[in-house]
Coordinates of C-alpha atoms in Angstrom, one line a residue:
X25 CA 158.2 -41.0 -42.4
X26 CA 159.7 -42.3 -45.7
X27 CA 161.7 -45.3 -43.7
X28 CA 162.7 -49.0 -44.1
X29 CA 159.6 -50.9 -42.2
X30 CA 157.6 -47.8 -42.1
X31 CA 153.7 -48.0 -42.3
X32 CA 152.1 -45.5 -44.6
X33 CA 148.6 -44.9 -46.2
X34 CA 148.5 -44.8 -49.5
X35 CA 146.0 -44.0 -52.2
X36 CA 146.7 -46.2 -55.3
X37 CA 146.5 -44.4 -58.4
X38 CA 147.9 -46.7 -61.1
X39 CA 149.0 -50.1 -62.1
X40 CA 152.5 -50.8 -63.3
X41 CA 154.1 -52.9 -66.3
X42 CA 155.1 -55.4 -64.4
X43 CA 151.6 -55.2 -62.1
X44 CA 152.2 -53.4 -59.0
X45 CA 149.9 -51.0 -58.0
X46 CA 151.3 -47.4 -57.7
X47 CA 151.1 -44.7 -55.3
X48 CA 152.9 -42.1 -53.9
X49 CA 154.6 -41.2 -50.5
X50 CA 156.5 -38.5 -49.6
X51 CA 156.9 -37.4 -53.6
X52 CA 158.0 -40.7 -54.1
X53 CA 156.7 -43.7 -56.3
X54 CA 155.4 -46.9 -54.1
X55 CA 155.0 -50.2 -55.7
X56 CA 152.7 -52.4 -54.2
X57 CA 151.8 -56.2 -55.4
X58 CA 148.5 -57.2 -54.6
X59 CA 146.6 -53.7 -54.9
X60 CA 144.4 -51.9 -57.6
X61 CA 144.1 -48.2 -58.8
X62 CA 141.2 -47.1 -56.6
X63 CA 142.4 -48.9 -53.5
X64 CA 143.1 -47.3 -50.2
X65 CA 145.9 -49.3 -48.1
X66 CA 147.8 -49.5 -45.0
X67 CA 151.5 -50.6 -47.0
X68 CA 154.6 -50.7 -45.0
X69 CA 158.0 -49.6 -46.9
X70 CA 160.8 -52.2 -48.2
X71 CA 163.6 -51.6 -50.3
X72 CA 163.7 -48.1 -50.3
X73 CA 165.5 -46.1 -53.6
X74 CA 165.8 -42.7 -53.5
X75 CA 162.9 -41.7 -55.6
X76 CA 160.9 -45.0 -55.0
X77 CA 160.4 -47.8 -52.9
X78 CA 158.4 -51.1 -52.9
X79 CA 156.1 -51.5 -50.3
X80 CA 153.9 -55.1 -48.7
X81 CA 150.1 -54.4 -48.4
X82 CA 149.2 -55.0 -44.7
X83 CA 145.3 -54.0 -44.6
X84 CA 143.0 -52.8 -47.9
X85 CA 141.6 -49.4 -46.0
X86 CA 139.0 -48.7 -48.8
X87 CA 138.7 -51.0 -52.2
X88 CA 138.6 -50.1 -55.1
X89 CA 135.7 -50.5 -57.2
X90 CA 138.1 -52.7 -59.4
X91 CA 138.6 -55.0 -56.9
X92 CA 137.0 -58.8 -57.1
X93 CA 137.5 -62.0 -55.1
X94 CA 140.5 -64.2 -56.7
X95 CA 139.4 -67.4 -58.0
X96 CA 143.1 -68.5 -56.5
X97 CA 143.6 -69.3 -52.5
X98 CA 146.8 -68.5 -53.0
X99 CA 146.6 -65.7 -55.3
X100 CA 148.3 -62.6 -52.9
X101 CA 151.4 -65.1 -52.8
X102 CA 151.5 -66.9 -56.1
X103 CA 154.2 -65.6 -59.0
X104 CA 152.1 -67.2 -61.3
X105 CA 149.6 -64.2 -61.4
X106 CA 149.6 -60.8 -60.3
X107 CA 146.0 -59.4 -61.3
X108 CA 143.7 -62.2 -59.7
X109 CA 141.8 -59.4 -57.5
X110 CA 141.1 -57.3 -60.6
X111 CA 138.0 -57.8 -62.6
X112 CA 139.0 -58.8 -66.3
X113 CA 137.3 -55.6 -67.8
X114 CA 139.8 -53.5 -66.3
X115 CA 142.5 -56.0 -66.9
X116 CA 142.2 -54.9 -70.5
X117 CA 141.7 -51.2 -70.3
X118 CA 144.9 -51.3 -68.4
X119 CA 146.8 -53.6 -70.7
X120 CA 145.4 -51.5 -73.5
X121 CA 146.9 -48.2 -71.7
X122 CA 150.4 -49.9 -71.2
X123 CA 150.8 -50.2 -75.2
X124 CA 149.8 -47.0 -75.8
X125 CA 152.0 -45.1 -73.3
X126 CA 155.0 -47.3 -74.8
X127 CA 154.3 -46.5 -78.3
X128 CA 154.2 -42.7 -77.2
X129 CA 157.2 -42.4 -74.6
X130 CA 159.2 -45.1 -75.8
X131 CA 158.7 -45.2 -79.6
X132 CA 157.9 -41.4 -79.9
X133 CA 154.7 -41.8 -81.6
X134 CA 152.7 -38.8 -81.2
X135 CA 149.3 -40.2 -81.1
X136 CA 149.1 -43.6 -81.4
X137 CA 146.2 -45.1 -83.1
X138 CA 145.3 -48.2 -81.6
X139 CA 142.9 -50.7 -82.4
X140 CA 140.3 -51.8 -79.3
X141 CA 141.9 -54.6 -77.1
X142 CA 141.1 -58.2 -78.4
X143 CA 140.7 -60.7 -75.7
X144 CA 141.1 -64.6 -74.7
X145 CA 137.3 -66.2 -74.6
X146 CA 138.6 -67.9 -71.9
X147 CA 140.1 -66.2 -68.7
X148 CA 140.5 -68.9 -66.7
X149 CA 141.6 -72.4 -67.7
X150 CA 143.6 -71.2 -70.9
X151 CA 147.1 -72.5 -70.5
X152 CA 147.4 -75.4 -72.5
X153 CA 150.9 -75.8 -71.0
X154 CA 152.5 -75.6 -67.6
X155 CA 156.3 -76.1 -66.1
X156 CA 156.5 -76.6 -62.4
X157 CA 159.6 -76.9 -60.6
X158 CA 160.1 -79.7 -57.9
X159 CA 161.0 -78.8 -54.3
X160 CA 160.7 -80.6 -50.9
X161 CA 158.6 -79.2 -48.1
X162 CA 159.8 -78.5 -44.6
X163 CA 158.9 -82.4 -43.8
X164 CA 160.6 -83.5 -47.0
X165 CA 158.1 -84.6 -49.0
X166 CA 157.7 -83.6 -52.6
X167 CA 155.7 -80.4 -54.0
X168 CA 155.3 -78.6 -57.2
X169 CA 153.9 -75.0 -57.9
X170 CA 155.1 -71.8 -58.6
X171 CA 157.4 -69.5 -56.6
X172 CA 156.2 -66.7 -54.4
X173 CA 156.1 -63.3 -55.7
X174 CA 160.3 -62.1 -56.1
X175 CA 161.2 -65.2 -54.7
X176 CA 162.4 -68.7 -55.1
X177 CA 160.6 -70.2 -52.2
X178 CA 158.2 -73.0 -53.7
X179 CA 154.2 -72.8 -53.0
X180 CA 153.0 -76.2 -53.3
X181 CA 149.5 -76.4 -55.5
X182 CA 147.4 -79.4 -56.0
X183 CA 145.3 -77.4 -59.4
X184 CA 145.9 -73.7 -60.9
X185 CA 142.9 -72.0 -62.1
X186 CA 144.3 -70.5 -65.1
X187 CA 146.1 -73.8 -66.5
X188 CA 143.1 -76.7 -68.2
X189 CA 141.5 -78.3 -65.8
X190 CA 142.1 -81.5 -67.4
X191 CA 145.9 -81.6 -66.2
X192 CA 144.5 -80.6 -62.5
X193 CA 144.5 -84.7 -61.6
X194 CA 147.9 -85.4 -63.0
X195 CA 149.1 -82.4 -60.9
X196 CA 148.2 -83.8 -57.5
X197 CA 149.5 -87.5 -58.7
X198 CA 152.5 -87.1 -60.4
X199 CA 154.0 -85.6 -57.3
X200 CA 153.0 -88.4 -55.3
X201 CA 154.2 -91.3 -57.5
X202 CA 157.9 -89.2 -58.0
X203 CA 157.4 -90.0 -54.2
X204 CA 156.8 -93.0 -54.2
X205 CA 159.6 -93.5 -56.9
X206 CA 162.5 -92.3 -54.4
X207 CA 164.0 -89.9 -56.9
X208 CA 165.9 -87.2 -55.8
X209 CA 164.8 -83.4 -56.0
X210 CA 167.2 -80.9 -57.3
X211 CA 168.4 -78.5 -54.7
X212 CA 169.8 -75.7 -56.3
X213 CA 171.4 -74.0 -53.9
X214 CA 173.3 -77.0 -53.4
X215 CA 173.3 -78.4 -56.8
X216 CA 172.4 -81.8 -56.0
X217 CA 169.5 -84.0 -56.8
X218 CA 168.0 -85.2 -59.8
X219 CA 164.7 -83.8 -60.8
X220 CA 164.2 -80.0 -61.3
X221 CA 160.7 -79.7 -62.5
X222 CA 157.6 -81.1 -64.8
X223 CA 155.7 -79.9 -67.6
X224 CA 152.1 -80.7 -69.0
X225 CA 151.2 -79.8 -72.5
X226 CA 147.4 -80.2 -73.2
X227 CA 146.3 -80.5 -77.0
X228 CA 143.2 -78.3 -76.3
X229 CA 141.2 -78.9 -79.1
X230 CA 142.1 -82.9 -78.5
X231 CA 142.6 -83.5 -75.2
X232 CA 145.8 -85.4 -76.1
X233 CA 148.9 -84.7 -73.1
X234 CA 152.2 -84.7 -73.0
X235 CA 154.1 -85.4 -69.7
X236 CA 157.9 -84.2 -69.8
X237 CA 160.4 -84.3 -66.8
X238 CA 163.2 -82.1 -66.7
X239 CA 166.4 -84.0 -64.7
X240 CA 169.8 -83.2 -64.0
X241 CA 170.9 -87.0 -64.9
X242 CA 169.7 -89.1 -67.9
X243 CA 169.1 -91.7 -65.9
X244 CA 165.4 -92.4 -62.9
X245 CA 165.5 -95.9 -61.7
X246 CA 162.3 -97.7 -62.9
X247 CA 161.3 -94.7 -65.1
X248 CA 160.2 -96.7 -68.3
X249 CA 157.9 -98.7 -66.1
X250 CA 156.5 -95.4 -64.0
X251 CA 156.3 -94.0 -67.3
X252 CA 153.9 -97.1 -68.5
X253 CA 151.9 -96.8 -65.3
X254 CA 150.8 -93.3 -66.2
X255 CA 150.0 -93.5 -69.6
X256 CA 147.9 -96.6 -68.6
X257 CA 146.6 -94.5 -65.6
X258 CA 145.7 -91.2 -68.0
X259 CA 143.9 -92.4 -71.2
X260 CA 144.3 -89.2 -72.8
X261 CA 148.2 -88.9 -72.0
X262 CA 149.8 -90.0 -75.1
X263 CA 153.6 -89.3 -74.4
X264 CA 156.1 -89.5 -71.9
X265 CA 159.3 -87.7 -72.2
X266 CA 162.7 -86.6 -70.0
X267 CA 164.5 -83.5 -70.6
X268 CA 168.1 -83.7 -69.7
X269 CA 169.4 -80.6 -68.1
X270 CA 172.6 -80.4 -65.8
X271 CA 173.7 -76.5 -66.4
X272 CA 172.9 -74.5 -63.8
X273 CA 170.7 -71.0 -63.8
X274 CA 166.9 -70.7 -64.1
X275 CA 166.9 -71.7 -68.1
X276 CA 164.3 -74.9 -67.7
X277 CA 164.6 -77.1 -70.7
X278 CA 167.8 -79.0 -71.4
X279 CA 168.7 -79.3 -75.3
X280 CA 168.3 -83.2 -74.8
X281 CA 164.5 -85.0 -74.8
X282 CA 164.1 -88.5 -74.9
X283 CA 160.9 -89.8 -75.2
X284 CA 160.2 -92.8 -72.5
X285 CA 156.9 -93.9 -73.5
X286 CA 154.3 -93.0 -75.7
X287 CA 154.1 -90.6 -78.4
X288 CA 156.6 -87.8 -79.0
X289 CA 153.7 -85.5 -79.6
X290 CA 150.5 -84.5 -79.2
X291 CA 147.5 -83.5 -81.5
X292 CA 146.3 -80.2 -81.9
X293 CA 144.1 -78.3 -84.3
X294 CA 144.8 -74.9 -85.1
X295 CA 143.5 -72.6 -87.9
X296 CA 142.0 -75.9 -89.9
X297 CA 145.2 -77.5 -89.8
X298 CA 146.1 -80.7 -87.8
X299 CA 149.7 -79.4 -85.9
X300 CA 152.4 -81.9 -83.9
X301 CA 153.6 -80.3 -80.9
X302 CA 156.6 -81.9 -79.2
X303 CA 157.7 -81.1 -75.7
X304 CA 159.9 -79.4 -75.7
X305 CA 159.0 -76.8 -78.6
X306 CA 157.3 -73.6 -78.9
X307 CA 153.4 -73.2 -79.7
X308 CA 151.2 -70.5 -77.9
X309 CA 150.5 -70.6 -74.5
X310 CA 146.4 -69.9 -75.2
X311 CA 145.4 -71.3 -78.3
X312 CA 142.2 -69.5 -78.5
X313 CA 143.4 -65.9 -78.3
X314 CA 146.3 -67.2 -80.7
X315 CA 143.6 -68.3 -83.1
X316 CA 141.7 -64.7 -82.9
X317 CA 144.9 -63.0 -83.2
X318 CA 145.8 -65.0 -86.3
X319 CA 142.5 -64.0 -87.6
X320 CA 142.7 -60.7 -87.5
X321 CA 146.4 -60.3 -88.9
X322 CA 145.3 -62.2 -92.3
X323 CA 142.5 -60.2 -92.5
X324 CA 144.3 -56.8 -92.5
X325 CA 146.8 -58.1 -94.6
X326 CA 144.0 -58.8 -97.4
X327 CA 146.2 -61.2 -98.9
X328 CA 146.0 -61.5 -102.9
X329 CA 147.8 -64.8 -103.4
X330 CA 150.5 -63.9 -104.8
X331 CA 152.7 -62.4 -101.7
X332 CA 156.2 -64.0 -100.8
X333 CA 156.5 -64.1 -97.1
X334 CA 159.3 -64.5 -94.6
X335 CA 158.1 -65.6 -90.7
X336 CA 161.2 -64.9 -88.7
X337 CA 161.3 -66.4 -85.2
X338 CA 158.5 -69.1 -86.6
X339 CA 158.6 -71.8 -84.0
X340 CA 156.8 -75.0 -85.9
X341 CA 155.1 -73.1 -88.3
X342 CA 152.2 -72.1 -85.9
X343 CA 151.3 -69.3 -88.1
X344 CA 153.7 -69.6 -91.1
X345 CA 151.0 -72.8 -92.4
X346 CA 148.0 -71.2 -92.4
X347 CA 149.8 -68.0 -94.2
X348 CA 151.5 -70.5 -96.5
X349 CA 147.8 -71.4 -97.1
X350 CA 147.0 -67.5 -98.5
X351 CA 150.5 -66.6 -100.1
X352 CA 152.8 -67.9 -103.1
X353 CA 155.6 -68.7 -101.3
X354 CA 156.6 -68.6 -97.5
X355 CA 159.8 -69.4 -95.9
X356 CA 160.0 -70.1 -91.6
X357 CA 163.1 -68.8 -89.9
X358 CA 164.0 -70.0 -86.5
X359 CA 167.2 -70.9 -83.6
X360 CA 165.8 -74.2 -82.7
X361 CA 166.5 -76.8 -84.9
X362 CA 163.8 -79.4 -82.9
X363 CA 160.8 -76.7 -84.0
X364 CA 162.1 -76.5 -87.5
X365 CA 162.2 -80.2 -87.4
X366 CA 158.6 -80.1 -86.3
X367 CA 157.4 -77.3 -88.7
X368 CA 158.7 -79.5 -92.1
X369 CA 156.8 -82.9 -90.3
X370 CA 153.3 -80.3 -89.8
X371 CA 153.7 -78.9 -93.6
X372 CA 154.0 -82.6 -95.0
X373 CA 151.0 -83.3 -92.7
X374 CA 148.9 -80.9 -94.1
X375 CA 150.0 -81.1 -98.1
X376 CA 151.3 -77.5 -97.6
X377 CA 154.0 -77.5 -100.3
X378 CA 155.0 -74.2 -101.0
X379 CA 156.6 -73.5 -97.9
X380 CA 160.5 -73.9 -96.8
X381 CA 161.9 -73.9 -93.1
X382 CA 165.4 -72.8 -92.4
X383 CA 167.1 -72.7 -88.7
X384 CA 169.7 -70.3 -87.4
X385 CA 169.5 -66.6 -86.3
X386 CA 167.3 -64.8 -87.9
X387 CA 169.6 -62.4 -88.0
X388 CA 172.0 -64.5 -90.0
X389 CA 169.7 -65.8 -92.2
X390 CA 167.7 -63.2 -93.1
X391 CA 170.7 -61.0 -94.9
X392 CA 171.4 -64.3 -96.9
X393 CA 167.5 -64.6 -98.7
X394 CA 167.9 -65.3 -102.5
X395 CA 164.7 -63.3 -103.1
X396 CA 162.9 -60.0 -101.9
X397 CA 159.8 -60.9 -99.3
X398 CA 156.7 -58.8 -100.2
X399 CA 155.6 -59.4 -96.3
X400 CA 158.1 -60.2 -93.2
X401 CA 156.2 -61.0 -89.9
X402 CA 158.4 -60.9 -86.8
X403 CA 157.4 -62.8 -83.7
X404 CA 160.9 -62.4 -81.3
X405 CA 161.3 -63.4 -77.6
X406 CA 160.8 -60.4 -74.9
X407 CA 164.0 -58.5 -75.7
X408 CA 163.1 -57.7 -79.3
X409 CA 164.5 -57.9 -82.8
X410 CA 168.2 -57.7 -82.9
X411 CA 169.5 -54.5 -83.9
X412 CA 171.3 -56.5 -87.2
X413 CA 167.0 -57.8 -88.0
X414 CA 166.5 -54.3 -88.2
X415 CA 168.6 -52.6 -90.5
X416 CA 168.4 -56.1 -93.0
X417 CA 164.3 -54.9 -92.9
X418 CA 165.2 -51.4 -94.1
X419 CA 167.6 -52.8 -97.0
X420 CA 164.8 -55.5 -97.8
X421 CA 161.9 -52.9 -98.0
X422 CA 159.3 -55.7 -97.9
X423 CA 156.0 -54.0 -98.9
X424 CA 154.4 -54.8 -95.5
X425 CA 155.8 -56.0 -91.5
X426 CA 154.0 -57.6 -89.3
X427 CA 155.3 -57.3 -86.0
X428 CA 154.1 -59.9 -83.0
X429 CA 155.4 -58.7 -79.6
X430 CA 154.9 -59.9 -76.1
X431 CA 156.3 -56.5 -74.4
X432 CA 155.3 -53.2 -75.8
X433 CA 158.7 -51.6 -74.4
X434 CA 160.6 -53.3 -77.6
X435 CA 157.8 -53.3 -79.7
X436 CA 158.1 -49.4 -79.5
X437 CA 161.8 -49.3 -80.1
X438 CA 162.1 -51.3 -82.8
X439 CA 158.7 -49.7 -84.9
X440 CA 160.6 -46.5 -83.6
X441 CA 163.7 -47.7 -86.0
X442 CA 162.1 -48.9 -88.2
X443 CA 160.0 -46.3 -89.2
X444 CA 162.7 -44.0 -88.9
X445 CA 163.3 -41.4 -91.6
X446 CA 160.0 -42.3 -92.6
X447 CA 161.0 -45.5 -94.3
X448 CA 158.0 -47.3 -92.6
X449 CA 154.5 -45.9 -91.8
X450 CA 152.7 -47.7 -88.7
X451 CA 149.0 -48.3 -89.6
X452 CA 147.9 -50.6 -87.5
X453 CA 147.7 -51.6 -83.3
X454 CA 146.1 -54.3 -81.5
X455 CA 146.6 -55.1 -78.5
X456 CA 145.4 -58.7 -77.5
X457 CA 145.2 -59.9 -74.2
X458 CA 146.5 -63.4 -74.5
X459 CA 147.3 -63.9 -70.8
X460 CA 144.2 -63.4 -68.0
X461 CA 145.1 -62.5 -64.8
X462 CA 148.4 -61.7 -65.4
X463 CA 150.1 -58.0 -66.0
X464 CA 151.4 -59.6 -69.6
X465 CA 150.2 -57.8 -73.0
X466 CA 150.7 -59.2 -76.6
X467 CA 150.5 -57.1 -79.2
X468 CA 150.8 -57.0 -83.2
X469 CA 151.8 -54.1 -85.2
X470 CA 151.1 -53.4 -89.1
X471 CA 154.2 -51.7 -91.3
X472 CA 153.9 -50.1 -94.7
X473 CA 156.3 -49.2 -96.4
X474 CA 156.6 -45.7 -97.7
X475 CA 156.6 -45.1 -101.9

């Protein structure tokens, strides 16, 4: 009976953007975390809609040949991953499905041709940065982790498979010395306390770290000393940084870092080029897969030299540098003026002189260029290009876009308006699965513009 609490058997069918497996009940969708197509489950009904509902596994039946062990004891809880159980080849096909049904039902492209799925050498141990919030435990003392699945309710983990093992012992010790310390945890349902959470950024081609803690005040009694204990402690910890951050909501970085002790960056290599990452700034989450993605766009852009190219939403020059490296002229766009700081320090590092940063909107800045771009590579947050990036593209008519997404349901609207009225040809997909063990798909797109 299709009823809140009801338990129903259900044959799982499909897997869902956001990772759920699928199945249906009574001619109704159910979502269910924690299952693959292929599995047979016992589910019981929750939050029922009128033509779906989501349901909690309660017993795998029959699994599916998809099925593996997690490398994660807490994997069936854990928000940090949703595919754990699902072996990484069929990760991929999946991910690989999900962009092409978006370019087809959302972007209205008949028959999308899309390249075979590239994919992260590593799929476990690839984050080369992590942010965990703070929270007390029902004995009060400190933990850190992620939240359960559609929840805020903290699970407490002393290491995370998928993050470098190298920041595993930091993990397990930083909690105890904010112990230790006495400072107060940030409630926020009350709004009161001090620290919210911690991040560790791992140089991965270095080993150089970068410890940042996010607090509602500027001030932690004895901090600069703590501070010198761990970088004493950690030989490869090179900075120590807070991040002021009073407002309330789930944003996690203030707009204020001060750094403590140490370094205000780390070291990384990326593409041949020696890069500065702060803490507080944007760089790819898995530097491998962003190297191989890299790879391949410069490669079908067969670059001649003599190209003028604009990199909208360019963080610190991650891939504007080594395109700079190819190109005549390139010019970074980007909000944040701390990455744009960053990108000018990591072109003078590398002697990369024909290259310009600018920061504001992109959609701002982009009407305003004093010449024409022969390439524009896009790389915007989750919600896609504004509608204003758009239409300035189609009055530019740059020869070729490249279009960097981390959700194919924008990527397909926006290729949809920009190709429409044939201004723009699609001729190349690839999807690239940057993010193991998770439902998340990045993908890049190739534009040509039409004679």
């Amino acid at each position: 009976m299709y009823q809140q609490g009801s338990l129903v058997e259900l044959e799982i069918t499909d897997l869902s953007n956001n990772g759920d497996g699928v199945g249906r009940f009574a001619g109704r969708a159910i979502f269910v975390p924690n299952t693959v197509t292929g599995d047979r489950v016992l589910v019981r009904l929750l939050r029922l809609k009128k033509q779906y509902a989501y349901g909690k596994l309660q017993n795998i039946l029959s699994p599916s040949p998809h099925r593996i062990r997690p490398n994660c004891i807490v994997a069936d809880k854990c928000g940090g991953c949703q595919w754990q159980h699902i072996d990484d080849s069929y990760q991929r096909t999946v991910k690989q499905n999900h962009v092409h049904e978006s370019l087809k039902h959302i972007g209205g492209f008949n028959d999308p041709q899309l390249s075979e799925i590239l994919f992260s050498p590593e799929v476990l141990g690839y984050r080369n940065k992590v942010t965990y919030p703070l929270g007390r435990s029902a004995t009060g003392k400190v933990q850190s982790g992620y939240y359960r699945q559609n929840s805020h309710q903290l699970i407490n983990l002393n290491q995370c498979p998928i993050q470098d093992v190298r920041l595993n012992p930091l993990l397990i010790d930083i909690k105890q010395d904010i112990e230790a310390q006495g400072w107060s945890i940030y409630d926020e349902n009350k709004h009161q306390g001090r620290l919210r959470h911690f991040s560790l950024r791992i140089g991965k081609r270095t080993g150089e770290i970068l410890l940042t803690l996010i607090s509602t005040h500027k001030n932690l009694s004895n901090l600069h000393q703590q501070a010198e204990t761990w970088l004493q402690r950690y030989p490869n910890l090179v900075g120590v940084a807070l991040n002021y951050n009073p407002k309330t909501g789930n944003v996690i970085f203030g707009e204020e870092t001060t750094i403590i002790a140490g370094r205000p960056y780390l070291r990384e290599i990326f593409a041949g080029l020696e890069f500065h990452l702060g803490p507080d700034t944007f760089f790819q989450i898995n530097t491998e897969a962003a190297e191989i993605l890299l790879n391949a766009i410069i490669q079908k852009l067969d670059l001649k030299g003599t190209e003028r190219l604009v990199d909208a939403y360019c963080g610190i020059g991650t891939f504007t540098l080594p395109l700079a490296q190819k190109v005549k002229q390139a010019l970074g766009l980007e909000l944040n003026p701390n990455s744009i700081a960053q990108a000018r320090d990591n072109a003078r590092l590398n002697n990369i002189d024909n290259v310009t940063f600018m920061s504001g909107k992109v959609e701002t800045l982009l009407p305003q260029l004093s010449f024409s771009p022969d390439i524009v590579m896009l790389d915007p947050p989750r919600k896609g290009c504004d509608r204003a990036v758009i239409e300035t593209l189609r009055n530019l008519e740059p020869s070729q876009i490249v279009y960097v997404s981390c959700k194919p349901a924008t990527l397909a609207r926006d290729l949809q308006q920009l190709c429409q009225g044939g201004k723009y040809h699609l001729i190349w997909l690839q999807p690239m699965d940057f993010f193991p063990q998770t439902s998340h798909v990045e993908s890049v797109a190739l534009l040509r513009l039409n004679p």
